[in-house]
PDB file of C-alpha atoms in Angstrom:
ATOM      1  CA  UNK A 227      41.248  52.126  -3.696  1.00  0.00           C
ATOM      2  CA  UNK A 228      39.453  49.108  -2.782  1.00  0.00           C
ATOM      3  CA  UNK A 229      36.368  47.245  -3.682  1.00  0.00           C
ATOM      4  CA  UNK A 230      34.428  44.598  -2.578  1.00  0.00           C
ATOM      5  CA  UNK A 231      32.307  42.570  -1.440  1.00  0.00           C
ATOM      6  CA  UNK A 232      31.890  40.946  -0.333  1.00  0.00           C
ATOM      7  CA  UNK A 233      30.215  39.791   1.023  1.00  0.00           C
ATOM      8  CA  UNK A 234      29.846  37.303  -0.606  1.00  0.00           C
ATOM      9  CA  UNK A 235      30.350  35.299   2.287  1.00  0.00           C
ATOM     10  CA  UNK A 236      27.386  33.587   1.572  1.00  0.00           C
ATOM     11  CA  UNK A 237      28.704  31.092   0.112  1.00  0.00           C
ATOM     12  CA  UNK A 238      28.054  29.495   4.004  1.00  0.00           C
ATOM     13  CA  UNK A 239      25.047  27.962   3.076  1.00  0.00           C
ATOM     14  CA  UNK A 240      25.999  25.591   0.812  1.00  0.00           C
ATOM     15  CA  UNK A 241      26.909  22.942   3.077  1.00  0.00           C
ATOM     16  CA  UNK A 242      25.203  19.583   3.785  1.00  0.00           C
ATOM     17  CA  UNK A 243      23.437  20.802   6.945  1.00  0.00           C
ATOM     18  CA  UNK A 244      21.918  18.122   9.487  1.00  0.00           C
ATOM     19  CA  UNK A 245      18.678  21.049   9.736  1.00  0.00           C
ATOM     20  CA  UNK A 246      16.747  21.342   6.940  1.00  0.00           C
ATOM     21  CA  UNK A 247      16.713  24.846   7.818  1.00  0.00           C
ATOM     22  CA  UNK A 248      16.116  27.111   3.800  1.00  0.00           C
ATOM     23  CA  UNK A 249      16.940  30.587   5.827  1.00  0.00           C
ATOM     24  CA  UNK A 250      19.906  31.691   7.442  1.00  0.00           C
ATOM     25  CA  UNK A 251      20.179  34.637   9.828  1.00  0.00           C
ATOM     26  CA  UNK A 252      24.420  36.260   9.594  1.00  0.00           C
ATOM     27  CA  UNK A 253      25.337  37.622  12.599  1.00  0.00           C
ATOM     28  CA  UNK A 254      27.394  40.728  12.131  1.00  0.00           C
ATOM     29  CA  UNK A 255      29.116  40.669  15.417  1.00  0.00           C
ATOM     30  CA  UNK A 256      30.261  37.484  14.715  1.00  0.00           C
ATOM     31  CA  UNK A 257      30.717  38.283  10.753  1.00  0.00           C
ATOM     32  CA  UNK A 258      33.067  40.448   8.603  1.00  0.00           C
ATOM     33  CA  UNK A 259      33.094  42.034   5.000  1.00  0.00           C
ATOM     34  CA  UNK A 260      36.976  43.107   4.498  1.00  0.00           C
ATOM     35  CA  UNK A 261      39.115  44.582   1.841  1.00  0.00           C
ATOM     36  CA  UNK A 262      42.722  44.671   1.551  1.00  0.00           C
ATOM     37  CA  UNK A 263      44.985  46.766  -1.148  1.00  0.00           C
ATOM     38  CA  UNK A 264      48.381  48.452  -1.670  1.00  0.00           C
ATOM     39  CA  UNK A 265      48.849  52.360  -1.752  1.00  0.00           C
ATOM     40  CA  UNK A 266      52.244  53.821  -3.184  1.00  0.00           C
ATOM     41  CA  UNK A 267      53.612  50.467  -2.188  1.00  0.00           C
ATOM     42  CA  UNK A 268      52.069  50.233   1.336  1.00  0.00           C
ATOM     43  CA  UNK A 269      49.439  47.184   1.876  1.00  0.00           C
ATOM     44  CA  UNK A 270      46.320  48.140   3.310  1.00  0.00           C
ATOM     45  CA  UNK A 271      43.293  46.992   5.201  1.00  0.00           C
ATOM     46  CA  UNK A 272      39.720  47.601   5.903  1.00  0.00           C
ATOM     47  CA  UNK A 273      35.950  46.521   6.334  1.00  0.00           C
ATOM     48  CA  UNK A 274      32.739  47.276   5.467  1.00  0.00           C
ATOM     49  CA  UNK A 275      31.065  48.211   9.011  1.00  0.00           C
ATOM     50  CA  UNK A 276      27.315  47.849   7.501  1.00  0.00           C
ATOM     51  CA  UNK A 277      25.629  44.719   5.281  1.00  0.00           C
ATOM     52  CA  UNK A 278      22.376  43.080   5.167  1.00  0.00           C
ATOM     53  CA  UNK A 279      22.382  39.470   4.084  1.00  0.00           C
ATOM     54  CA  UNK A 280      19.743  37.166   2.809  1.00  0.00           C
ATOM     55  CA  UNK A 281      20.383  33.249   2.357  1.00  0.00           C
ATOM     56  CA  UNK A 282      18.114  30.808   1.183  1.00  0.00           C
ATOM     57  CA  UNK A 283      19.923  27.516   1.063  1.00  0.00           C
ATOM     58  CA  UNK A 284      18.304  24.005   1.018  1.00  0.00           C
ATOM     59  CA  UNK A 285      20.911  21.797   2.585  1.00  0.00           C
ATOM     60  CA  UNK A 286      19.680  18.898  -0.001  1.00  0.00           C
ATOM     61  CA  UNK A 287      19.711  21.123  -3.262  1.00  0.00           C
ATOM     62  CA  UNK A 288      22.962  23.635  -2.816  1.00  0.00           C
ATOM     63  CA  UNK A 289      22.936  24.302  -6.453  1.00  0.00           C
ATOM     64  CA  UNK A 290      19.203  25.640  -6.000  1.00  0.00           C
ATOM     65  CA  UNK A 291      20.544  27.818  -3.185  1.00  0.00           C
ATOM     66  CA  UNK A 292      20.649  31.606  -3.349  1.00  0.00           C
ATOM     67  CA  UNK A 293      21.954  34.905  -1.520  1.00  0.00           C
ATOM     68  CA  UNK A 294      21.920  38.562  -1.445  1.00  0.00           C
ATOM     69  CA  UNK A 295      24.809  40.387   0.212  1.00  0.00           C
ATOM     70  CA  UNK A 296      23.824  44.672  -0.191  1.00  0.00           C
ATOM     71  CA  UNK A 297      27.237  46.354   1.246  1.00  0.00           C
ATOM     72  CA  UNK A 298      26.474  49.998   2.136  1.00  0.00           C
ATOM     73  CA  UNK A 299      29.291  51.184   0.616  1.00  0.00           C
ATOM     74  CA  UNK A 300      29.338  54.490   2.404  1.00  0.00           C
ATOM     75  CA  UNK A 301      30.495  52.236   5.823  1.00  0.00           C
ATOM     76  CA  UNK A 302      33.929  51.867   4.087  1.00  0.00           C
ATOM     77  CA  UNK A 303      36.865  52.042   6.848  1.00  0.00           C
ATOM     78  CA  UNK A 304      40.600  51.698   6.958  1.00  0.00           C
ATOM     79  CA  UNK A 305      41.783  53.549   9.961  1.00  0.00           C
ATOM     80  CA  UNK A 306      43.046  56.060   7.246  1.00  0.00           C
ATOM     81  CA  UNK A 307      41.656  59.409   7.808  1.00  0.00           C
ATOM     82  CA  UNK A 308      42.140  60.681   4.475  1.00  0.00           C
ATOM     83  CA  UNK A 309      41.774  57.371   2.292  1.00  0.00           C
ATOM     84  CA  UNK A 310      38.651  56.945   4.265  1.00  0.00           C
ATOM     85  CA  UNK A 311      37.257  60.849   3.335  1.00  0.00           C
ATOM     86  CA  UNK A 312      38.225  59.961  -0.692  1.00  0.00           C
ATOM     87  CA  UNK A 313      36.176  56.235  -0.823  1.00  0.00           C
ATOM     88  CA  UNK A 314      32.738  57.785  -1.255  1.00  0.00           C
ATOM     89  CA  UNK A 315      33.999  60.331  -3.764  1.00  0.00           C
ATOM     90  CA  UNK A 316      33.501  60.443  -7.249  1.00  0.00           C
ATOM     91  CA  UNK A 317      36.884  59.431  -7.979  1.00  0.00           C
ATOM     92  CA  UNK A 318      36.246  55.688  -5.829  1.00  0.00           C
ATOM     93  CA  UNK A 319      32.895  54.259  -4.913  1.00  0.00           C
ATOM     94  CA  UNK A 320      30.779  57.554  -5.815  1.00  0.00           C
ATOM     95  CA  UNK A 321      28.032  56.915  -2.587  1.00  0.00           C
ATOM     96  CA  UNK A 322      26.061  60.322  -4.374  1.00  0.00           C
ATOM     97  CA  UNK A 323      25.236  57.742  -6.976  1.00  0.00           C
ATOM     98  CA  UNK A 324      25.025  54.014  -5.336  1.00  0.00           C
ATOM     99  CA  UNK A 325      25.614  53.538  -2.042  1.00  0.00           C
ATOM    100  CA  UNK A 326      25.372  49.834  -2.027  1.00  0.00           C
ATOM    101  CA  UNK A 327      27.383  47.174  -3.732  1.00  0.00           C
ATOM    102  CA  UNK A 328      25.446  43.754  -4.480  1.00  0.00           C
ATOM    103  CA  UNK A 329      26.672  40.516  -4.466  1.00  0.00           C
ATOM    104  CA  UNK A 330      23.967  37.601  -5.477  1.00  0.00           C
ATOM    105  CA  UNK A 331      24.879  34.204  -5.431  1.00  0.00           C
ATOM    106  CA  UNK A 332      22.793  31.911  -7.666  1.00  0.00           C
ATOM    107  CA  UNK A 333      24.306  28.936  -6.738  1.00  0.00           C
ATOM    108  CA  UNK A 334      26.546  26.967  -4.947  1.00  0.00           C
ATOM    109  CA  UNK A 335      29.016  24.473  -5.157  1.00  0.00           C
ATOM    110  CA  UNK A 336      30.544  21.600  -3.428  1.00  0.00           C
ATOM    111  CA  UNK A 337      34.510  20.800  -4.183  1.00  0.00           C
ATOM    112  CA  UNK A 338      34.400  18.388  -1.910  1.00  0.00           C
ATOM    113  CA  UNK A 339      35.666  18.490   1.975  1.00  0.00           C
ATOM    114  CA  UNK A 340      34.814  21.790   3.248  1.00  0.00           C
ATOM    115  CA  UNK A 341      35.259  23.513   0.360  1.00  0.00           C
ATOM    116  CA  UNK A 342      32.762  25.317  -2.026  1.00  0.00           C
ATOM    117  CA  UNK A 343      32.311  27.928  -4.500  1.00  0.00           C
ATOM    118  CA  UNK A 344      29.710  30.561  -4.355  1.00  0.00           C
ATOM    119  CA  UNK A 345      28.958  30.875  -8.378  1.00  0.00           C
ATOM    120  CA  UNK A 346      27.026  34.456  -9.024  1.00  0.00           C
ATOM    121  CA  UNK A 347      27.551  38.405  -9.968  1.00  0.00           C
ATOM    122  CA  UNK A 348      29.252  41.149  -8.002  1.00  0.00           C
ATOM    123  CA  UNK A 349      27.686  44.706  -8.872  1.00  0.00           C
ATOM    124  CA  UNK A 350      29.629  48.208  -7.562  1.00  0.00           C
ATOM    125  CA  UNK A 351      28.908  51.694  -9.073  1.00  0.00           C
ATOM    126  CA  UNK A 352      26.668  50.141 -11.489  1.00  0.00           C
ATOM    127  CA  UNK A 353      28.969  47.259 -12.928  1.00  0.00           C
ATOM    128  CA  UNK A 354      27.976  44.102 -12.925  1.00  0.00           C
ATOM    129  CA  UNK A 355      30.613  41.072 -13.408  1.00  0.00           C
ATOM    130  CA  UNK A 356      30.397  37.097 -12.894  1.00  0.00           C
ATOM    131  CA  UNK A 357      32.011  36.644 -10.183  1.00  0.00           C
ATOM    132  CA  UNK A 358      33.356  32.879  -7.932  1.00  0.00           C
ATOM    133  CA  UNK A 359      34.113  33.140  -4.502  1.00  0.00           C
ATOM    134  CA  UNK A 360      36.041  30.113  -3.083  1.00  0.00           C
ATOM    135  CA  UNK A 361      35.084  30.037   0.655  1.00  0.00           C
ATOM    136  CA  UNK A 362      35.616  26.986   3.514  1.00  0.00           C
ATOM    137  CA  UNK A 363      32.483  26.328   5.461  1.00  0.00           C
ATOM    138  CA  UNK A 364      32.317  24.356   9.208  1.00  0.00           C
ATOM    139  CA  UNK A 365      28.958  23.888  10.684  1.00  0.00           C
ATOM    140  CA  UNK A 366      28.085  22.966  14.416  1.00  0.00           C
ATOM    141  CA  UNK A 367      24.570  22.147  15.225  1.00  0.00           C
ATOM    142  CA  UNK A 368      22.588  24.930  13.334  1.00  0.00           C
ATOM    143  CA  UNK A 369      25.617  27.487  13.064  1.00  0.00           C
ATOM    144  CA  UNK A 370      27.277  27.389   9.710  1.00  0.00           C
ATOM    145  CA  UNK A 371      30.909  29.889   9.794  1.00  0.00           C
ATOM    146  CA  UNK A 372      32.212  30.681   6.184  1.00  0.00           C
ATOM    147  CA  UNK A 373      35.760  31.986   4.914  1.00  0.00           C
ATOM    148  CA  UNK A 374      37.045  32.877   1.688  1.00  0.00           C
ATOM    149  CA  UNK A 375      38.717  35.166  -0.372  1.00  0.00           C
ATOM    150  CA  UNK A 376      38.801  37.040  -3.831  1.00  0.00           C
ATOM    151  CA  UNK A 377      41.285  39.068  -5.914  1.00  0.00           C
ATOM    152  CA  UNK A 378      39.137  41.496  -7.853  1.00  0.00           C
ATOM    153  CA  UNK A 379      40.363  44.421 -10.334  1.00  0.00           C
ATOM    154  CA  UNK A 380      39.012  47.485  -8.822  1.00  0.00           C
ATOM    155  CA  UNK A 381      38.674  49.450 -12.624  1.00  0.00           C
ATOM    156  CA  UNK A 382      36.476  46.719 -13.760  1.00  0.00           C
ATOM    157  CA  UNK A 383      34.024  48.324 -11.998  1.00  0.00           C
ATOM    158  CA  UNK A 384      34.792  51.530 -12.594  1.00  0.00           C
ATOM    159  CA  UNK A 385      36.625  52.172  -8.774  1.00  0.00           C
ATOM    160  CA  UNK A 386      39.141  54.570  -8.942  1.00  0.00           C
ATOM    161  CA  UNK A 387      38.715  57.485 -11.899  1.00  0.00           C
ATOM    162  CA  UNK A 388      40.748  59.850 -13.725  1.00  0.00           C
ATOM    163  CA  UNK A 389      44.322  60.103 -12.083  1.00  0.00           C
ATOM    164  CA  UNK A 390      43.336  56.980 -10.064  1.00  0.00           C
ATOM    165  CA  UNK A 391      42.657  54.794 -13.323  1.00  0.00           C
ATOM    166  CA  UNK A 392      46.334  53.293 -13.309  1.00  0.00           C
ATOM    167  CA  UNK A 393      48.164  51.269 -10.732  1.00  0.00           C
ATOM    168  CA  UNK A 394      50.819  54.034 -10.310  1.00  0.00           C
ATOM    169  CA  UNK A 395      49.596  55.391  -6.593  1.00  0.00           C
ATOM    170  CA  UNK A 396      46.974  52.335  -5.634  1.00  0.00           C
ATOM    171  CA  UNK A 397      47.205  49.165  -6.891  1.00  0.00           C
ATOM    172  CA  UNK A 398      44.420  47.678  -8.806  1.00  0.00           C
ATOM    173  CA  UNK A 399      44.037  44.137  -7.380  1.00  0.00           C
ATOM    174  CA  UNK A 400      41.988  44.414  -4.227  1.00  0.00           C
ATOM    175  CA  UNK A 401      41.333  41.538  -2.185  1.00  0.00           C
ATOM    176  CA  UNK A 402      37.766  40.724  -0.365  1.00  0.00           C
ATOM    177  CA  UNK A 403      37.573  38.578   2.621  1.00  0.00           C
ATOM    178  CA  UNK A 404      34.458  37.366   4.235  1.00  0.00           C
ATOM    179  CA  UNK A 405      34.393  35.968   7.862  1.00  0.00           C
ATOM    180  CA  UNK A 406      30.819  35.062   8.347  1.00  0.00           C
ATOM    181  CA  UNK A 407      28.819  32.907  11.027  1.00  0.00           C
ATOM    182  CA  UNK A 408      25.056  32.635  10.383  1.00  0.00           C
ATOM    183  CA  UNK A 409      22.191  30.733  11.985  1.00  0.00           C
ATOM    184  CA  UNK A 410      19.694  28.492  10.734  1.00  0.00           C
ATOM    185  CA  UNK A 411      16.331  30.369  11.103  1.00  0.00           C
ATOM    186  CA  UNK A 412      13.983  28.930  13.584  1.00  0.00           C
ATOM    187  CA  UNK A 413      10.818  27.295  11.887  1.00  0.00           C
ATOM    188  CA  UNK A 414      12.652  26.626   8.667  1.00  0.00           C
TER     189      UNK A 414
END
């Protein structure tokens, strides 16, 4: 039904920063992992309500910067009663197995203005794939906010088994939007 990661977010730290701040501190009341697919022809959205997020991002050196986004899968919500009961199944994101999907960014990159890649893998139920996620970054004073969005194909890593293995009752693009705001750490 819907992978994804994001989280990936991280690709906030990338930007030419006037701290030289190397740690960055998301702040999930501010932030937001979200998902977005289409069921029997109905679009559909939802979020991941737990994450943990490390950056490490040298303002001078963003191709030496690196981040770890762990999505507890298991915090998976659409408003949907019973697509929300069936996303920790076997069938979907199989929680009895992994709970958490990883997305690690090795690097970042600048594409000039505010834009910028974050270059690295994304990692659900055991499947790892490359992965790019185009994001815009704006940072005031030591508070960097990051958006950006990627079209991933859910059965490329392995979401949605069996009958759910086509596109004929949920599509198999899923979309992953990040909404993050993190902090430079103090004493960095």
């Amino acid at each position: 039904m819907i992978p994804f990661r994001l989280a990936l977010a991280l690709g906030l730290f990338a930007a030419p920063l006037a701290a030289q701040a190397a740690d960055w501190t998301v702040d999930p009341a501010k932030s937001r992992i979200g998902f977005s697919g289409t069921q029997v022809g109905a679009p559909f959205k939802g979020r991941f309500t737990r994450y943990d997020a490390r950056i490490d991002f040298d303002p001078a050196k963003p191709d030496a910067g690196k981040a770890v986004v762990l999505i507890d899968l298991t915090s998976a919500e659409t408003g949907d009663k019973q697509r929300d009961e069936a996303l920790p199944q076997a069938d979907w994101f199989n929680t009895s197995k992994d709970k958490q999907a990883r997305f690690e960014a090795t690097r970042f990159v600048a594409k000039g203005g505010d834009a910028y890649d974050a270059v690295g893998t994304l990692t659900i139920r055991g499947l790892r794939k490359d992965v790019t996620l185009p994001f815009t970054l704006t940072v005031s004073g030591g508070t960097a906010h990051a958006v950006g969005h990627l079209d991933l194909v859910r059965t490329d890593y392995g979401v949605g088994q069996g009958s759910w293995a086509n596109d004929s009752m949920v599509a198999l693009q899923v979309g992953v939007d990040i909404d993050v705001t993190a902090s430079a750490k103090s004493g960095g």
